[in-house]
Amino acid sequence: MQKLFPDAAAALEGVLKDNMLIASGGFGLCGIPERLLDAIRDSGVTGLTFASNNAGIDNEGIGKLLRTKQVKKMISSYVGENKEFERQFLAGELEVEFCPQGTLAERMRAGGAGIPGFYTKTGVGTQVAQGKEVKRFDTGEGPQDYILEEGIFADLAIVKAWKADETGNVVFRKTARNFNVPAATCGKVCVVEVEEIVPTGSLDPDCIHLPGVFVQRMIVGAPYDKKIEFRTVREAA
């Protein structure tokens, strides 16, 4: 199968539609699929639901799609750095499903493994548990309550990687690995943007983070500008 496409728009052609659920990798501005998010914005699709740790910052990452009002719902764990996100949420323009960070990662991983639900202690007795099934298990420390969380099965997964070979085996760089692996696995179609494509067989099999079986389409997105979420400086001595 030919997985490499000339650009983000071509890689998303025939996949995008209104009201779809998209799993997006990245954490803040680290490891976010910038080219693919730009292409989604430019396509004009609306009513999108994003499962992502956060929405980036104002006008970066998913924040670009918030500005254009293409997102109707966010499934996220941290949203504190995006003023437009805050404004839309408080104004009732954006539906938000808050999800603890580890639970969100596990919901994506579960979806990728074909697991429709799992029980966790995280969120028991809080607003996170409202409306969810609570069941008592004894895991060796006496009976305790657990809440049922559902796996995420996305229509599309978009992720950013460092290197990939021609068959789609992917390597992430350092902390950019974050949510990209579980997000990639839970999409019916996974599109990866990478900094470099290398020949098949040139990657160490023990260093591959995402096997090519999960990847349907790829683009080369380089070069990238390094964006800094917070710039902290000190006065000169």
PDB file of N, CA and C in Angstrom, residues 97-180:
ATOM      1  N   GLU A  97     -16.129  17.920  27.626  1.00  0.00           N
ATOM      2  CA  GLU A  97     -16.137  16.733  28.469  1.00  0.00           C
ATOM      3  C   GLU A  97     -14.764  16.633  29.125  1.00  0.00           C
ATOM      4  N   PHE A  98     -14.692  17.031  30.394  1.00  0.00           N
ATOM      5  CA  PHE A  98     -13.414  16.963  31.092  1.00  0.00           C
ATOM      6  C   PHE A  98     -13.114  15.528  31.487  1.00  0.00           C
ATOM      7  N   CYS A  99     -11.853  15.147  31.313  1.00  0.00           N
ATOM      8  CA  CYS A  99     -11.448  13.772  31.555  1.00  0.00           C
ATOM      9  C   CYS A  99     -10.059  13.783  32.186  1.00  0.00           C
ATOM     10  N   PRO A 100      -9.865  13.111  33.324  1.00  0.00           N
ATOM     11  CA  PRO A 100      -8.522  13.056  33.913  1.00  0.00           C
ATOM     12  C   PRO A 100      -7.485  12.585  32.894  1.00  0.00           C
ATOM     13  N   GLN A 101      -6.291  13.125  33.001  1.00  0.00           N
ATOM     14  CA  GLN A 101      -5.294  12.909  31.962  1.00  0.00           C
ATOM     15  C   GLN A 101      -4.969  11.431  31.721  1.00  0.00           C
ATOM     16  N   GLY A 102      -4.733  10.683  32.788  1.00  0.00           N
ATOM     17  CA  GLY A 102      -4.439   9.259  32.624  1.00  0.00           C
ATOM     18  C   GLY A 102      -5.629   8.487  32.088  1.00  0.00           C
ATOM     19  N   THR A 103      -6.821   8.885  32.517  1.00  0.00           N
ATOM     20  CA  THR A 103      -8.031   8.230  32.020  1.00  0.00           C
ATOM     21  C   THR A 103      -8.214   8.487  30.536  1.00  0.00           C
ATOM     22  N   LEU A 104      -7.926   9.716  30.095  1.00  0.00           N
ATOM     23  CA  LEU A 104      -8.059  10.037  28.679  1.00  0.00           C
ATOM     24  C   LEU A 104      -7.096   9.207  27.837  1.00  0.00           C
ATOM     25  N   ALA A 105      -5.853   9.096  28.300  1.00  0.00           N
ATOM     26  CA  ALA A 105      -4.879   8.274  27.576  1.00  0.00           C
ATOM     27  C   ALA A 105      -5.336   6.823  27.514  1.00  0.00           C
ATOM     28  N   GLU A 106      -5.878   6.318  28.625  1.00  0.00           N
ATOM     29  CA  GLU A 106      -6.329   4.933  28.654  1.00  0.00           C
ATOM     30  C   GLU A 106      -7.589   4.730  27.815  1.00  0.00           C
ATOM     31  N   ARG A 107      -8.455   5.741  27.745  1.00  0.00           N
ATOM     32  CA  ARG A 107      -9.636   5.625  26.891  1.00  0.00           C
ATOM     33  C   ARG A 107      -9.226   5.495  25.420  1.00  0.00           C
ATOM     34  N   MET A 108      -8.209   6.254  25.019  1.00  0.00           N
ATOM     35  CA  MET A 108      -7.697   6.125  23.657  1.00  0.00           C
ATOM     36  C   MET A 108      -7.049   4.757  23.441  1.00  0.00           C
ATOM     37  N   ARG A 109      -6.188   4.362  24.402  1.00  0.00           N
ATOM     38  CA  ARG A 109      -5.515   3.067  24.270  1.00  0.00           C
ATOM     39  C   ARG A 109      -6.524   1.929  24.212  1.00  0.00           C
ATOM     40  N   ALA A 110      -7.578   2.018  25.064  1.00  0.00           N
ATOM     41  CA  ALA A 110      -8.607   0.990  25.081  1.00  0.00           C
ATOM     42  C   ALA A 110      -9.316   0.916  23.734  1.00  0.00           C
ATOM     43  N   GLY A 111      -9.668   2.070  23.178  1.00  0.00           N
ATOM     44  CA  GLY A 111     -10.307   2.073  21.867  1.00  0.00           C
ATOM     45  C   GLY A 111      -9.432   1.415  20.815  1.00  0.00           C
ATOM     46  N   GLY A 112      -8.133   1.703  20.860  1.00  0.00           N
ATOM     47  CA  GLY A 112      -7.207   1.104  19.907  1.00  0.00           C
ATOM     48  C   GLY A 112      -7.074  -0.395  20.071  1.00  0.00           C
ATOM     49  N   ALA A 113      -7.330  -0.887  21.290  1.00  0.00           N
ATOM     50  CA  ALA A 113      -7.240  -2.321  21.561  1.00  0.00           C
ATOM     51  C   ALA A 113      -8.587  -3.014  21.415  1.00  0.00           C
ATOM     52  N   GLY A 114      -9.624  -2.253  21.009  1.00  0.00           N
ATOM     53  CA  GLY A 114     -10.938  -2.842  20.828  1.00  0.00           C
ATOM     54  C   GLY A 114     -11.694  -3.067  22.128  1.00  0.00           C
ATOM     55  N   ILE A 115     -11.314  -2.326  23.182  1.00  0.00           N
ATOM     56  CA  ILE A 115     -11.938  -2.479  24.491  1.00  0.00           C
ATOM     57  C   ILE A 115     -12.964  -1.364  24.676  1.00  0.00           C
ATOM     58  N   PRO A 116     -14.251  -1.683  24.778  1.00  0.00           N
ATOM     59  CA  PRO A 116     -15.278  -0.638  24.834  1.00  0.00           C
ATOM     60  C   PRO A 116     -15.383   0.075  26.172  1.00  0.00           C
ATOM     61  N   GLY A 117     -14.850  -0.511  27.250  1.00  0.00           N
ATOM     62  CA  GLY A 117     -14.961   0.140  28.547  1.00  0.00           C
ATOM     63  C   GLY A 117     -14.031  -0.492  29.564  1.00  0.00           C
ATOM     64  N   PHE A 118     -13.727   0.259  30.622  1.00  0.00           N
ATOM     65  CA  PHE A 118     -12.871  -0.246  31.693  1.00  0.00           C
ATOM     66  C   PHE A 118     -13.239   0.493  32.985  1.00  0.00           C
ATOM     67  N   TYR A 119     -12.870  -0.089  34.102  1.00  0.00           N
ATOM     68  CA  TYR A 119     -13.149   0.516  35.396  1.00  0.00           C
ATOM     69  C   TYR A 119     -11.880   1.149  35.976  1.00  0.00           C
ATOM     70  N   THR A 120     -12.049   2.306  36.608  1.00  0.00           N
ATOM     71  CA  THR A 120     -10.927   3.001  37.233  1.00  0.00           C
ATOM     72  C   THR A 120     -11.385   3.688  38.508  1.00  0.00           C
ATOM     73  N   LYS A 121     -10.463   3.840  39.462  1.00  0.00           N
ATOM     74  CA  LYS A 121     -10.771   4.563  40.696  1.00  0.00           C
ATOM     75  C   LYS A 121     -10.703   6.071  40.495  1.00  0.00           C
ATOM     76  N   THR A 122      -9.989   6.501  39.462  1.00  0.00           N
ATOM     77  CA  THR A 122      -9.795   7.929  39.241  1.00  0.00           C
ATOM     78  C   THR A 122     -11.133   8.630  39.024  1.00  0.00           C
ATOM     79  N   GLY A 123     -11.421   9.608  39.858  1.00  0.00           N
ATOM     80  CA  GLY A 123     -12.651  10.372  39.711  1.00  0.00           C
ATOM     81  C   GLY A 123     -13.793   9.919  40.590  1.00  0.00           C
ATOM     82  N   VAL A 124     -13.615   8.807  41.325  1.00  0.00           N
ATOM     83  CA  VAL A 124     -14.684   8.327  42.207  1.00  0.00           C
ATOM     84  C   VAL A 124     -15.008   9.398  43.251  1.00  0.00           C
ATOM     85  N   GLY A 125     -16.287   9.668  43.420  1.00  0.00           N
ATOM     86  CA  GLY A 125     -16.718  10.653  44.409  1.00  0.00           C
ATOM     87  C   GLY A 125     -16.597  12.092  43.955  1.00  0.00           C
ATOM     88  N   THR A 126     -16.280  12.324  42.681  1.00  0.00           N
ATOM     89  CA  THR A 126     -16.163  13.675  42.144  1.00  0.00           C
ATOM     90  C   THR A 126     -17.158  13.859  40.994  1.00  0.00           C
ATOM     91  N   GLN A 127     -17.149  15.045  40.396  1.00  0.00           N
ATOM     92  CA  GLN A 127     -18.025  15.320  39.252  1.00  0.00           C
ATOM     93  C   GLN A 127     -17.703  14.423  38.065  1.00  0.00           C
ATOM     94  N   VAL A 128     -16.478  13.918  38.014  1.00  0.00           N
ATOM     95  CA  VAL A 128     -16.089  13.028  36.921  1.00  0.00           C
ATOM     96  C   VAL A 128     -16.967  11.775  36.898  1.00  0.00           C
ATOM     97  N   ALA A 129     -17.440  11.354  38.065  1.00  0.00           N
ATOM     98  CA  ALA A 129     -18.217  10.118  38.161  1.00  0.00           C
ATOM     99  C   ALA A 129     -19.698  10.307  37.878  1.00  0.00           C
ATOM    100  N   GLN A 130     -20.155  11.549  37.751  1.00  0.00           N
ATOM    101  CA  GLN A 130     -21.586  11.793  37.580  1.00  0.00           C
ATOM    102  C   GLN A 130     -22.103  11.166  36.283  1.00  0.00           C
ATOM    103  N   GLY A 131     -23.197  10.407  36.428  1.00  0.00           N
ATOM    104  CA  GLY A 131     -23.818   9.779  35.272  1.00  0.00           C
ATOM    105  C   GLY A 131     -23.137   8.515  34.798  1.00  0.00           C
ATOM    106  N   LYS A 132     -22.098   8.052  35.507  1.00  0.00           N
ATOM    107  CA  LYS A 132     -21.369   6.852  35.100  1.00  0.00           C
ATOM    108  C   LYS A 132     -21.654   5.700  36.054  1.00  0.00           C
ATOM    109  N   GLU A 133     -21.575   4.508  35.527  1.00  0.00           N
ATOM    110  CA  GLU A 133     -21.777   3.323  36.352  1.00  0.00           C
ATOM    111  C   GLU A 133     -20.670   3.212  37.404  1.00  0.00           C
ATOM    112  N   VAL A 134     -21.057   2.941  38.644  1.00  0.00           N
ATOM    113  CA  VAL A 134     -20.102   2.713  39.726  1.00  0.00           C
ATOM    114  C   VAL A 134     -20.237   1.265  40.180  1.00  0.00           C
ATOM    115  N   LYS A 135     -19.104   0.575  40.258  1.00  0.00           N
ATOM    116  CA  LYS A 135     -19.126  -0.835  40.660  1.00  0.00           C
ATOM    117  C   LYS A 135     -18.049  -1.067  41.717  1.00  0.00           C
ATOM    118  N   ARG A 136     -18.328  -1.965  42.632  1.00  0.00           N
ATOM    119  CA  ARG A 136     -17.397  -2.236  43.725  1.00  0.00           C
ATOM    120  C   ARG A 136     -16.584  -3.494  43.425  1.00  0.00           C
ATOM    121  N   PHE A 137     -15.247  -3.350  43.555  1.00  0.00           N
ATOM    122  CA  PHE A 137     -14.332  -4.474  43.352  1.00  0.00           C
ATOM    123  C   PHE A 137     -13.424  -4.589  44.574  1.00  0.00           C
ATOM    124  N   ASP A 138     -12.978  -5.795  44.844  1.00  0.00           N
ATOM    125  CA  ASP A 138     -11.972  -6.019  45.886  1.00  0.00           C
ATOM    126  C   ASP A 138     -10.676  -6.409  45.190  1.00  0.00           C
ATOM    127  N   THR A 139      -9.711  -5.493  45.196  1.00  0.00           N
ATOM    128  CA  THR A 139      -8.428  -5.742  44.528  1.00  0.00           C
ATOM    129  C   THR A 139      -7.331  -6.084  45.526  1.00  0.00           C
ATOM    130  N   GLY A 140      -7.722  -6.556  46.712  1.00  0.00           N
ATOM    131  CA  GLY A 140      -6.749  -6.954  47.709  1.00  0.00           C
ATOM    132  C   GLY A 140      -6.662  -6.020  48.889  1.00  0.00           C
ATOM    133  N   GLU A 141      -7.308  -4.870  48.795  1.00  0.00           N
ATOM    134  CA  GLU A 141      -7.288  -3.901  49.892  1.00  0.00           C
ATOM    135  C   GLU A 141      -8.707  -3.635  50.407  1.00  0.00           C
ATOM    136  N   GLY A 142      -9.580  -4.599  50.216  1.00  0.00           N
ATOM    137  CA  GLY A 142     -10.964  -4.429  50.624  1.00  0.00           C
ATOM    138  C   GLY A 142     -11.800  -3.865  49.495  1.00  0.00           C
ATOM    139  N   PRO A 143     -13.114  -3.987  49.564  1.00  0.00           N
ATOM    140  CA  PRO A 143     -14.000  -3.497  48.505  1.00  0.00           C
ATOM    141  C   PRO A 143     -13.861  -1.983  48.319  1.00  0.00           C
ATOM    142  N   GLN A 144     -13.738  -1.569  47.058  1.00  0.00           N
ATOM    143  CA  GLN A 144     -13.638  -0.149  46.733  1.00  0.00           C
ATOM    144  C   GLN A 144     -14.425   0.133  45.463  1.00  0.00           C
ATOM    145  N   ASP A 145     -14.893   1.375  45.349  1.00  0.00           N
ATOM    146  CA  ASP A 145     -15.689   1.775  44.189  1.00  0.00           C
ATOM    147  C   ASP A 145     -14.799   2.105  42.995  1.00  0.00           C
ATOM    148  N   TYR A 146     -15.284   1.740  41.830  1.00  0.00           N
ATOM    149  CA  TYR A 146     -14.632   2.072  40.558  1.00  0.00           C
ATOM    150  C   TYR A 146     -15.709   2.597  39.608  1.00  0.00           C
ATOM    151  N   ILE A 147     -15.309   3.497  38.710  1.00  0.00           N
ATOM    152  CA  ILE A 147     -16.270   4.010  37.739  1.00  0.00           C
ATOM    153  C   ILE A 147     -15.950   3.466  36.349  1.00  0.00           C
ATOM    154  N   LEU A 148     -17.005   3.286  35.571  1.00  0.00           N
ATOM    155  CA  LEU A 148     -16.852   2.763  34.214  1.00  0.00           C
ATOM    156  C   LEU A 148     -16.565   3.909  33.248  1.00  0.00           C
ATOM    157  N   GLU A 149     -15.454   3.794  32.535  1.00  0.00           N
ATOM    158  CA  GLU A 149     -15.106   4.753  31.496  1.00  0.00           C
ATOM    159  C   GLU A 149     -15.141   4.054  30.136  1.00  0.00           C
ATOM    160  N   GLU A 150     -15.572   4.776  29.116  1.00  0.00           N
ATOM    161  CA  GLU A 150     -15.705   4.187  27.783  1.00  0.00           C
ATOM    162  C   GLU A 150     -14.453   4.426  26.947  1.00  0.00           C
ATOM    163  N   GLY A 151     -14.102   3.419  26.158  1.00  0.00           N
ATOM    164  CA  GLY A 151     -13.017   3.587  25.210  1.00  0.00           C
ATOM    165  C   GLY A 151     -13.393   4.576  24.119  1.00  0.00           C
ATOM    166  N   ILE A 152     -12.391   5.231  23.545  1.00  0.00           N
ATOM    167  CA  ILE A 152     -12.623   6.196  22.470  1.00  0.00           C
ATOM    168  C   ILE A 152     -12.350   5.523  21.126  1.00  0.00           C
ATOM    169  N   PHE A 153     -13.359   5.534  20.273  1.00  0.00           N
ATOM    170  CA  PHE A 153     -13.240   4.985  18.917  1.00  0.00           C
ATOM    171  C   PHE A 153     -13.438   6.155  17.953  1.00  0.00           C
ATOM    172  N   ALA A 154     -12.346   6.695  17.454  1.00  0.00           N
ATOM    173  CA  ALA A 154     -12.394   7.911  16.646  1.00  0.00           C
ATOM    174  C   ALA A 154     -12.558   7.583  15.160  1.00  0.00           C
ATOM    175  N   ASP A 155     -13.187   8.506  14.434  1.00  0.00           N
ATOM    176  CA  ASP A 155     -13.279   8.370  12.976  1.00  0.00           C
ATOM    177  C   ASP A 155     -11.918   8.587  12.319  1.00  0.00           C
ATOM    178  N   LEU A 156     -11.126   9.477  12.937  1.00  0.00           N
ATOM    179  CA  LEU A 156      -9.838   9.864  12.365  1.00  0.00           C
ATOM    180  C   LEU A 156      -8.858  10.129  13.492  1.00  0.00           C
ATOM    181  N   ALA A 157      -7.622   9.684  13.323  1.00  0.00           N
ATOM    182  CA  ALA A 157      -6.542  10.019  14.250  1.00  0.00           C
ATOM    183  C   ALA A 157      -5.482  10.808  13.486  1.00  0.00           C
ATOM    184  N   ILE A 158      -5.026  11.907  14.081  1.00  0.00           N
ATOM    185  CA  ILE A 158      -3.954  12.709  13.483  1.00  0.00           C
ATOM    186  C   ILE A 158      -2.839  12.869  14.509  1.00  0.00           C
ATOM    187  N   VAL A 159      -1.605  12.557  14.093  1.00  0.00           N
ATOM    188  CA  VAL A 159      -0.481  12.599  15.019  1.00  0.00           C
ATOM    189  C   VAL A 159       0.757  13.165  14.341  1.00  0.00           C
ATOM    190  N   LYS A 160       1.698  13.584  15.168  1.00  0.00           N
ATOM    191  CA  LYS A 160       2.977  14.138  14.684  1.00  0.00           C
ATOM    192  C   LYS A 160       4.111  13.238  15.168  1.00  0.00           C
ATOM    193  N   ALA A 161       5.024  12.876  14.263  1.00  0.00           N
ATOM    194  CA  ALA A 161       6.132  11.987  14.612  1.00  0.00           C
ATOM    195  C   ALA A 161       7.451  12.557  14.116  1.00  0.00           C
ATOM    196  N   TRP A 162       8.511  11.924  14.556  1.00  0.00           N
ATOM    197  CA  TRP A 162       9.863  12.342  14.174  1.00  0.00           C
ATOM    198  C   TRP A 162      10.284  11.668  12.867  1.00  0.00           C
ATOM    199  N   LYS A 163      10.285  10.335  12.869  1.00  0.00           N
ATOM    200  CA  LYS A 163      10.689   9.578  11.685  1.00  0.00           C
ATOM    201  C   LYS A 163       9.693   8.467  11.411  1.00  0.00           C
ATOM    202  N   ALA A 164       9.631   8.076  10.151  1.00  0.00           N
ATOM    203  CA  ALA A 164       8.858   6.899   9.765  1.00  0.00           C
ATOM    204  C   ALA A 164       9.539   6.266   8.570  1.00  0.00           C
ATOM    205  N   ASP A 165       9.391   4.956   8.450  1.00  0.00           N
ATOM    206  CA  ASP A 165       9.882   4.342   7.221  1.00  0.00           C
ATOM    207  C   ASP A 165       8.756   4.295   6.196  1.00  0.00           C
ATOM    208  N   GLU A 166       9.048   3.779   5.034  1.00  0.00           N
ATOM    209  CA  GLU A 166       8.095   3.850   3.926  1.00  0.00           C
ATOM    210  C   GLU A 166       6.855   2.975   4.143  1.00  0.00           C
ATOM    211  N   THR A 167       6.924   2.052   5.090  1.00  0.00           N
ATOM    212  CA  THR A 167       5.751   1.208   5.372  1.00  0.00           C
ATOM    213  C   THR A 167       4.925   1.743   6.530  1.00  0.00           C
ATOM    214  N   GLY A 168       5.362   2.866   7.144  1.00  0.00           N
ATOM    215  CA  GLY A 168       4.567   3.485   8.198  1.00  0.00           C
ATOM    216  C   GLY A 168       4.983   3.169   9.612  1.00  0.00           C
ATOM    217  N   ASN A 169       6.091   2.452   9.802  1.00  0.00           N
ATOM    218  CA  ASN A 169       6.607   2.260  11.158  1.00  0.00           C
ATOM    219  C   ASN A 169       7.135   3.601  11.665  1.00  0.00           C
ATOM    220  N   VAL A 170       6.738   3.988  12.878  1.00  0.00           N
ATOM    221  CA  VAL A 170       6.918   5.370  13.338  1.00  0.00           C
ATOM    222  C   VAL A 170       7.754   5.430  14.613  1.00  0.00           C
ATOM    223  N   VAL A 171       8.603   6.469  14.685  1.00  0.00           N
ATOM    224  CA  VAL A 171       9.382   6.772  15.883  1.00  0.00           C
ATOM    225  C   VAL A 171       9.064   8.204  16.306  1.00  0.00           C
ATOM    226  N   PHE A 172       8.715   8.379  17.579  1.00  0.00           N
ATOM    227  CA  PHE A 172       8.490   9.713  18.134  1.00  0.00           C
ATOM    228  C   PHE A 172       9.752  10.166  18.871  1.00  0.00           C
ATOM    229  N   ARG A 173       9.914  11.476  18.999  1.00  0.00           N
ATOM    230  CA  ARG A 173      11.118  11.999  19.637  1.00  0.00           C
ATOM    231  C   ARG A 173      10.813  12.499  21.045  1.00  0.00           C
ATOM    232  N   LYS A 174      11.408  11.819  22.026  1.00  0.00           N
ATOM    233  CA  LYS A 174      11.342  12.229  23.428  1.00  0.00           C
ATOM    234  C   LYS A 174       9.901  12.482  23.882  1.00  0.00           C
ATOM    235  N   THR A 175       9.629  13.638  24.507  1.00  0.00           N
ATOM    236  CA  THR A 175       8.303  13.851  25.088  1.00  0.00           C
ATOM    237  C   THR A 175       7.208  14.024  24.044  1.00  0.00           C
ATOM    238  N   ALA A 176       7.563  14.184  22.776  1.00  0.00           N
ATOM    239  CA  ALA A 176       6.537  14.270  21.733  1.00  0.00           C
ATOM    240  C   ALA A 176       5.805  12.940  21.549  1.00  0.00           C
ATOM    241  N   ARG A 177       6.284  11.923  22.230  1.00  0.00           N
ATOM    242  CA  ARG A 177       5.606  10.621  22.192  1.00  0.00           C
ATOM    243  C   ARG A 177       4.261  10.714  22.916  1.00  0.00           C
ATOM    244  N   ASN A 178       4.205  11.469  24.007  1.00  0.00           N
ATOM    245  CA  ASN A 178       3.042  11.735  24.860  1.00  0.00           C
ATOM    246  C   ASN A 178       1.739  11.032  24.440  1.00  0.00           C
ATOM    247  N   PHE A 179       0.770  11.805  23.960  1.00  0.00           N
ATOM    248  CA  PHE A 179      -0.536  11.236  23.604  1.00  0.00           C
ATOM    249  C   PHE A 179      -0.573  10.703  22.170  1.00  0.00           C
ATOM    250  N   ASN A 180       0.509  10.831  21.444  1.00  0.00           N
ATOM    251  CA  ASN A 180       0.458  10.466  20.031  1.00  0.00           C
ATOM    252  C   ASN A 180       0.233   8.978  19.808  1.00  0.00           C
TER     253      ASN A 180
END
